[in-house]
CSV table of C-alpha atoms in Angstrom, one decimal:
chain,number,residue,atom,x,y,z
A,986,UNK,CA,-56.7,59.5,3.7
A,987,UNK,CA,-59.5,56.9,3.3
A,988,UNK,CA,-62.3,57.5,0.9
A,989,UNK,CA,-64.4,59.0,3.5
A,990,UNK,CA,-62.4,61.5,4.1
A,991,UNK,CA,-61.8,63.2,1.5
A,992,UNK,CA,-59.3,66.6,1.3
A,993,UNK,CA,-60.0,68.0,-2.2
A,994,UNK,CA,-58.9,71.1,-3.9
A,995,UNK,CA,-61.4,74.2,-4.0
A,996,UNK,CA,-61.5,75.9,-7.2
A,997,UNK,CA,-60.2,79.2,-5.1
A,998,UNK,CA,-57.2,76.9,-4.5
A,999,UNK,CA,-58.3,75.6,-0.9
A,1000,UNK,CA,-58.6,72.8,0.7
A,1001,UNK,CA,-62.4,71.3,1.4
A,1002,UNK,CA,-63.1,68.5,4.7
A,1003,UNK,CA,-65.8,66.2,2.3
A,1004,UNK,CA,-67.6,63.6,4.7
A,1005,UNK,CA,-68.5,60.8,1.6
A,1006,UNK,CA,-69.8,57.1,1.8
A,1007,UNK,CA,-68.1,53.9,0.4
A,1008,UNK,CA,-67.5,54.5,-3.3
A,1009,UNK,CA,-69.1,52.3,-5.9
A,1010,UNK,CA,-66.7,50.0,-7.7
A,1011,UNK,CA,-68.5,48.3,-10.0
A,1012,UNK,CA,-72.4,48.4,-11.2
A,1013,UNK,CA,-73.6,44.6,-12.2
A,1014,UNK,CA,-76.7,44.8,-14.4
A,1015,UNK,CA,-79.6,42.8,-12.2
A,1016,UNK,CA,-83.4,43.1,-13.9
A,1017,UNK,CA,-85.0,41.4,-11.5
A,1018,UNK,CA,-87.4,42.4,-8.2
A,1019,UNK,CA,-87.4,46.0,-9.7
A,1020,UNK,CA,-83.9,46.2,-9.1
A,1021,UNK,CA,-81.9,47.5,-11.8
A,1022,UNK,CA,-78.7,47.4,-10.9
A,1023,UNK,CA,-76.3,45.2,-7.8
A,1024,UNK,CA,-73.9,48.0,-7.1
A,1025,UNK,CA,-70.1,46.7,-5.5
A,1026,UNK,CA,-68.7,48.8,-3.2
A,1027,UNK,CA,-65.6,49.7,-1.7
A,1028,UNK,CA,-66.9,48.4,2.0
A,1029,UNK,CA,-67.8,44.5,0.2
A,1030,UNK,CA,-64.3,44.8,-1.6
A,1031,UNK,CA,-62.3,45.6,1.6
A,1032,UNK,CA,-64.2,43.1,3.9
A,1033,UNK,CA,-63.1,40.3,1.2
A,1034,UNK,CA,-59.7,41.4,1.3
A,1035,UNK,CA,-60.0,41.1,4.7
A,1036,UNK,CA,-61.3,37.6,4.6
A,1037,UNK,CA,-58.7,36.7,2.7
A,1038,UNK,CA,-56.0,37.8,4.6
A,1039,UNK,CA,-57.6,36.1,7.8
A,1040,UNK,CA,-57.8,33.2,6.6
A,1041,UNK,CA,-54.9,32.8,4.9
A,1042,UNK,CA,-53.0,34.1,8.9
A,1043,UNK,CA,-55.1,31.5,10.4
A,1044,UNK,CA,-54.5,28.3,8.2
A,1045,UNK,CA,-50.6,29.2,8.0
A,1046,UNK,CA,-50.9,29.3,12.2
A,1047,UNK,CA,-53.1,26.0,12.2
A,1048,UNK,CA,-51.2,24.1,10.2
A,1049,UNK,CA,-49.0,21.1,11.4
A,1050,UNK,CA,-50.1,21.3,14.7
A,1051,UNK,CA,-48.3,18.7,17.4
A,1052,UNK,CA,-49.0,18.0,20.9
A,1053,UNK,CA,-46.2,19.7,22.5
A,1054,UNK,CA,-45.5,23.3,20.3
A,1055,UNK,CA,-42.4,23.2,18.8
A,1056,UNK,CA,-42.1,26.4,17.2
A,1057,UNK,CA,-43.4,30.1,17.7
A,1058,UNK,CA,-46.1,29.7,15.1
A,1059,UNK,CA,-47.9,27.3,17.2
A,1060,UNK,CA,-47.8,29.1,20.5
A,1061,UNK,CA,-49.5,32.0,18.7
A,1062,UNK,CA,-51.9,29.6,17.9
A,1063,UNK,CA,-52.4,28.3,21.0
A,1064,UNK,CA,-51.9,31.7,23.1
A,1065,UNK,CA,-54.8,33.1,20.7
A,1066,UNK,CA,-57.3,30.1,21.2
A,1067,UNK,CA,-56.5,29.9,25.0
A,1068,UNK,CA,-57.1,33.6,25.3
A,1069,UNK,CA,-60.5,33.3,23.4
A,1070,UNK,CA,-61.2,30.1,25.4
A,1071,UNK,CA,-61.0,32.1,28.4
A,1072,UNK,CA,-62.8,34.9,27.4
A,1073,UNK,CA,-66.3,33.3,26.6
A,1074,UNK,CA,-65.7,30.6,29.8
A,1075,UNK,CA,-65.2,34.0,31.9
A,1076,UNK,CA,-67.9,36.2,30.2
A,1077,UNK,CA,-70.6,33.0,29.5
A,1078,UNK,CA,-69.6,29.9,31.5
A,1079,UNK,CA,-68.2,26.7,30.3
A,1080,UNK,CA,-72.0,25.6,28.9
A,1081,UNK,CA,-71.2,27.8,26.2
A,1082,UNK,CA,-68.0,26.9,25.0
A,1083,UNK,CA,-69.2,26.2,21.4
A,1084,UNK,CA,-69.4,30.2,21.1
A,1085,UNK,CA,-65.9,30.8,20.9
A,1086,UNK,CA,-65.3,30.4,17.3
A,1087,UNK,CA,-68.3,33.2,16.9
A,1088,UNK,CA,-66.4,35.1,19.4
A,1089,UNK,CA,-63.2,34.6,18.0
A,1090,UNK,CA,-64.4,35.4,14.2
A,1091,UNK,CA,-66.6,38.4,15.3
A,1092,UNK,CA,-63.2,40.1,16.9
A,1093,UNK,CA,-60.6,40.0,14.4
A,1094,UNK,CA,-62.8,40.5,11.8
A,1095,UNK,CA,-63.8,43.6,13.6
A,1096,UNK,CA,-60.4,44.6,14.1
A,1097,UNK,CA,-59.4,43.6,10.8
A,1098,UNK,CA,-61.7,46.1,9.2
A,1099,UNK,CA,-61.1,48.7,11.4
A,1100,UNK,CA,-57.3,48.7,10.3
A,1101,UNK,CA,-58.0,48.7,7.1
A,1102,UNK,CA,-58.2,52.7,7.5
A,1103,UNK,CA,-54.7,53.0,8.6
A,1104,UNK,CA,-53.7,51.9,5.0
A,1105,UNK,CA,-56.2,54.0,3.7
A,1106,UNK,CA,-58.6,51.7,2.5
A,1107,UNK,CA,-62.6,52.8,3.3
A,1108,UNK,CA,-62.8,50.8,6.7
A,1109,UNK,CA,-66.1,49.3,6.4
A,1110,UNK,CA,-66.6,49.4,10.2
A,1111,UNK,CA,-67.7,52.7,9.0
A,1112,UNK,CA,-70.8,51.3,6.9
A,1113,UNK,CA,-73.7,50.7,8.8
A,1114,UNK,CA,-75.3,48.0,7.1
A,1115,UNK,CA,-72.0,46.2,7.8
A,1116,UNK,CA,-72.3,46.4,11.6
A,1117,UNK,CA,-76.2,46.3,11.5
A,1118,UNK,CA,-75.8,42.9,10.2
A,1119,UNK,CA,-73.4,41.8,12.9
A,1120,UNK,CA,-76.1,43.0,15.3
A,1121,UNK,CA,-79.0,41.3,14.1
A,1122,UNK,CA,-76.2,38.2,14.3
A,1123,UNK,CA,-76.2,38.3,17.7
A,1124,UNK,CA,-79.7,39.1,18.2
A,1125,UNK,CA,-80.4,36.0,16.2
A,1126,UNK,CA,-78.4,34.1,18.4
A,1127,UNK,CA,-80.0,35.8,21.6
A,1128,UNK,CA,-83.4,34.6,20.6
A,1129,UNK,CA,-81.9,30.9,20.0
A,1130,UNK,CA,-80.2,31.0,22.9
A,1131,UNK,CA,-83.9,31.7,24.9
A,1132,UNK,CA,-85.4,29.0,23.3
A,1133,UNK,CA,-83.3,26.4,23.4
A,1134,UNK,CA,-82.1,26.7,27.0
A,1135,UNK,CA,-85.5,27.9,28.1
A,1136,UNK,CA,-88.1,26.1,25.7
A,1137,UNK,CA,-91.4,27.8,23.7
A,1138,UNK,CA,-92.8,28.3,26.7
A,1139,UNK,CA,-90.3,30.1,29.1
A,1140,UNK,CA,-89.0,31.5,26.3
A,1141,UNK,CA,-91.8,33.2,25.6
A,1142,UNK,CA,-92.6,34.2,29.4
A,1143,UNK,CA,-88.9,35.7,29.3
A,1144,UNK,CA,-90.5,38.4,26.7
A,1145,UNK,CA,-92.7,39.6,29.6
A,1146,UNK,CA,-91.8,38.8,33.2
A,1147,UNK,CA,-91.0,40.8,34.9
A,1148,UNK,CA,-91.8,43.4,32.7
A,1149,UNK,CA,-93.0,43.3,29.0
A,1150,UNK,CA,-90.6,46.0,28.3
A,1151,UNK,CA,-88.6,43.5,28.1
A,1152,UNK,CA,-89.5,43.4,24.6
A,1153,UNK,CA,-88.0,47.0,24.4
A,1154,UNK,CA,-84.5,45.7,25.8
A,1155,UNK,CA,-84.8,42.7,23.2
A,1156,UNK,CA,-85.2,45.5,19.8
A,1157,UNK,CA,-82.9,47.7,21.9
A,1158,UNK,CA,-79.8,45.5,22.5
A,1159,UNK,CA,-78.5,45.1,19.0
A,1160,UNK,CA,-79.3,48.7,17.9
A,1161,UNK,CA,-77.1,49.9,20.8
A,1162,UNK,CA,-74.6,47.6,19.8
A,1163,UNK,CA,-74.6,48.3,15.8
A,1164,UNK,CA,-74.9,52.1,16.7
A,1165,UNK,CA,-71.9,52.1,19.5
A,1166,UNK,CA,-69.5,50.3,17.1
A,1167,UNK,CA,-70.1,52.1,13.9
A,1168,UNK,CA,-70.8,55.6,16.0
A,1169,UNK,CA,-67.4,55.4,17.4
A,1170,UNK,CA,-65.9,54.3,14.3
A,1171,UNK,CA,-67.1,57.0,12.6
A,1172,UNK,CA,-66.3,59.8,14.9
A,1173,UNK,CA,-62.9,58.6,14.8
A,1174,UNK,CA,-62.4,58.9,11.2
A,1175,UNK,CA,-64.4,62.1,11.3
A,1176,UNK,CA,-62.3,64.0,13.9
A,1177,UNK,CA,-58.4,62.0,12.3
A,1178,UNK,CA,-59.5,63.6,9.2
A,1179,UNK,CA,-60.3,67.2,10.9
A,1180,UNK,CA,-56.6,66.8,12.8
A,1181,UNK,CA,-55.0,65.8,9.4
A,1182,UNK,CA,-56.7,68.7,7.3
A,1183,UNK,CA,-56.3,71.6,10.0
A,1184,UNK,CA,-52.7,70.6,10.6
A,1185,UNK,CA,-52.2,70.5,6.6
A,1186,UNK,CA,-53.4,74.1,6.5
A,1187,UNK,CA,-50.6,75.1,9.1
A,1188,UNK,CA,-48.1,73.3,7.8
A,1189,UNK,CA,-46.7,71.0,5.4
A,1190,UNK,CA,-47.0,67.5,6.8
A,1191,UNK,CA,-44.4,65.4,6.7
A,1192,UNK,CA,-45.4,61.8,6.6
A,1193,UNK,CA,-45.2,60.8,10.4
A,1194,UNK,CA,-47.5,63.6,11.7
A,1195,UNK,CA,-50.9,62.1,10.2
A,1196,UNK,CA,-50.1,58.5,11.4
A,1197,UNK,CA,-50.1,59.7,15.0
A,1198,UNK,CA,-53.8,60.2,15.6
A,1199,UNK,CA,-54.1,57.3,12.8
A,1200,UNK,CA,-52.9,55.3,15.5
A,1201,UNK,CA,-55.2,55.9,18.2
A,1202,UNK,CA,-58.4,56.7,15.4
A,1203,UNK,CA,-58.0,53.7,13.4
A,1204,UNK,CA,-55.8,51.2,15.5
A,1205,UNK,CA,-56.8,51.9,18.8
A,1206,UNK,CA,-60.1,53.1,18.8
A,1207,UNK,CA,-60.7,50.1,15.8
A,1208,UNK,CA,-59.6,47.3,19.1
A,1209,UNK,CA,-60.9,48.9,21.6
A,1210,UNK,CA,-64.9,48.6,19.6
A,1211,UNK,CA,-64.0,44.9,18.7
A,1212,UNK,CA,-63.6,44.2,22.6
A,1213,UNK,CA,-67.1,46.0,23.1
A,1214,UNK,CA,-69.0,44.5,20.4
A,1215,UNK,CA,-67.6,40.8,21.0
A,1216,UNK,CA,-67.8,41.6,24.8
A,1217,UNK,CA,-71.8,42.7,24.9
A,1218,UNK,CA,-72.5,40.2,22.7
A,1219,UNK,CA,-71.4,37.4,25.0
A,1220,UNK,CA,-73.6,39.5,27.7
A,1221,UNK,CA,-76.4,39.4,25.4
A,1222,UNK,CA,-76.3,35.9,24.7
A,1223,UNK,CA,-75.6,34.2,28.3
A,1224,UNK,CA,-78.3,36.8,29.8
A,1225,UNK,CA,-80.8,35.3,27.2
A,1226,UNK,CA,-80.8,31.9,29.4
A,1227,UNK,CA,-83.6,30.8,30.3
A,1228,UNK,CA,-83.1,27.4,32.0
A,1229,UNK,CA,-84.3,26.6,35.2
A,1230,UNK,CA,-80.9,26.5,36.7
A,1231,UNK,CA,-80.5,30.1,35.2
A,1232,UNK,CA,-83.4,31.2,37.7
A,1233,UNK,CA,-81.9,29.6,40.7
């Protein structure tokens, strides 16, 4: 089991369902701001890890790239761009092309992280502050997105016609996104862990019964909140046009 989930001994010889947080790894001695101390925790470890390992995937599959594929590395390559390609030309038009390597990024690094529970590393999908900061991301975006297509001043008229609760939607779009993704997330782990530990207390597991839900909790469930998150924020974005030819 991930860190999360803990199943620990009870001194009566029973086993406990803890609910904890990402572990601290290391505590780095700051003095500065009135902070004390930078703490390092399991959540920033396993998104590096993840980084690493995406990047090394990607520049292995972009390497030595020819005009007409001749081998299977390169079709991956180009089956994965074309699919992303797609995606944001479907979802956002062909204005926005330039988004797809935000897309792209946003989606297996999503899904990347999500796995990461199925090895039993903390999945730091499961961290708020993680997917809070993907959220204001694309609410960043969304606001560029209004100006630049729209200009100060329609931008700014886009805030309250034809309702100033627009400004509500604007505050309320990437807290419904950060609080979907890491909600579901969370749940999942939640109720994998309550399958695992109530079957443990029937029986003794062998190793295949636990990776069952695993599958849907972390694998599953992990792709099906990358589609989401990537998904409404390409809504966000391409709804946050404001150019006269959006109007018409």
């Amino acid at each position: 089991m991930n860190t999360l989930l803990l199943l620990s001994n009870g001194g009566n010889g029973a086993d406990n369902f803890v609910v904890e947080g990402a572990g601290v790894v290391a505590r780095i001695p700051f003095g500065h701001f009135g902070i004390e101390y930078l703490y390092l925790t399991e959540s920033v470890m396993v998104q590096w890890l993840v980084i690493i390992l995406l990047g090394t995937l990607f520049f292995v599959l972009g390497r030595n790239l020819k005009v007409n594929p001749t081998n299977r590395r390169q079709v991956i390559a180009e089956t994965i761009v074309t699919t992303f390609d797609n995606m944001v030309n479907d979802s956002m038009g062909l204005k926005y092309f330039r988004y797809q390597p935000y897309i792209a990024a946003l989606f297996f690094f999503s899904m990347g992280l999500s796995f990461t529970a199925f090895l039993g590393l903390f999945p730091p999908t499961a961290d708020i502050s993680v997917i809070g900061g993907w959220g204001i991301m694309t609410f960043v975006l969304v606001q560029f997105t209004r100006f630049k297509t729209g200009g100060l001043l329609r931008g700014l008229r886009s805030y309250v016609v034809p309702t100033p609760l627009n400004i509500v939607s604007e505050v309320a779009n990437p807290l419904s996104l950060t609080f979907r993704h890491y909600g579901n997330i969370l749940a999942g782990l939640i109720i994998g862990g309550l399958i695992f530990w109530a079957l443990r207390q029937a029986i003794v597991l062998p190793l295949i019964i636990p990776m069952i839900p695993a599958l849907y909790f972390d694998m599953f469930l992990g792709l099906l909140q990358a589609f989401v998150f990537t998904t409404l924020s390409m809504v966000y974005i391409s709804g946050a046009d404001c150019s006269p030819d959006a109007d018409a």
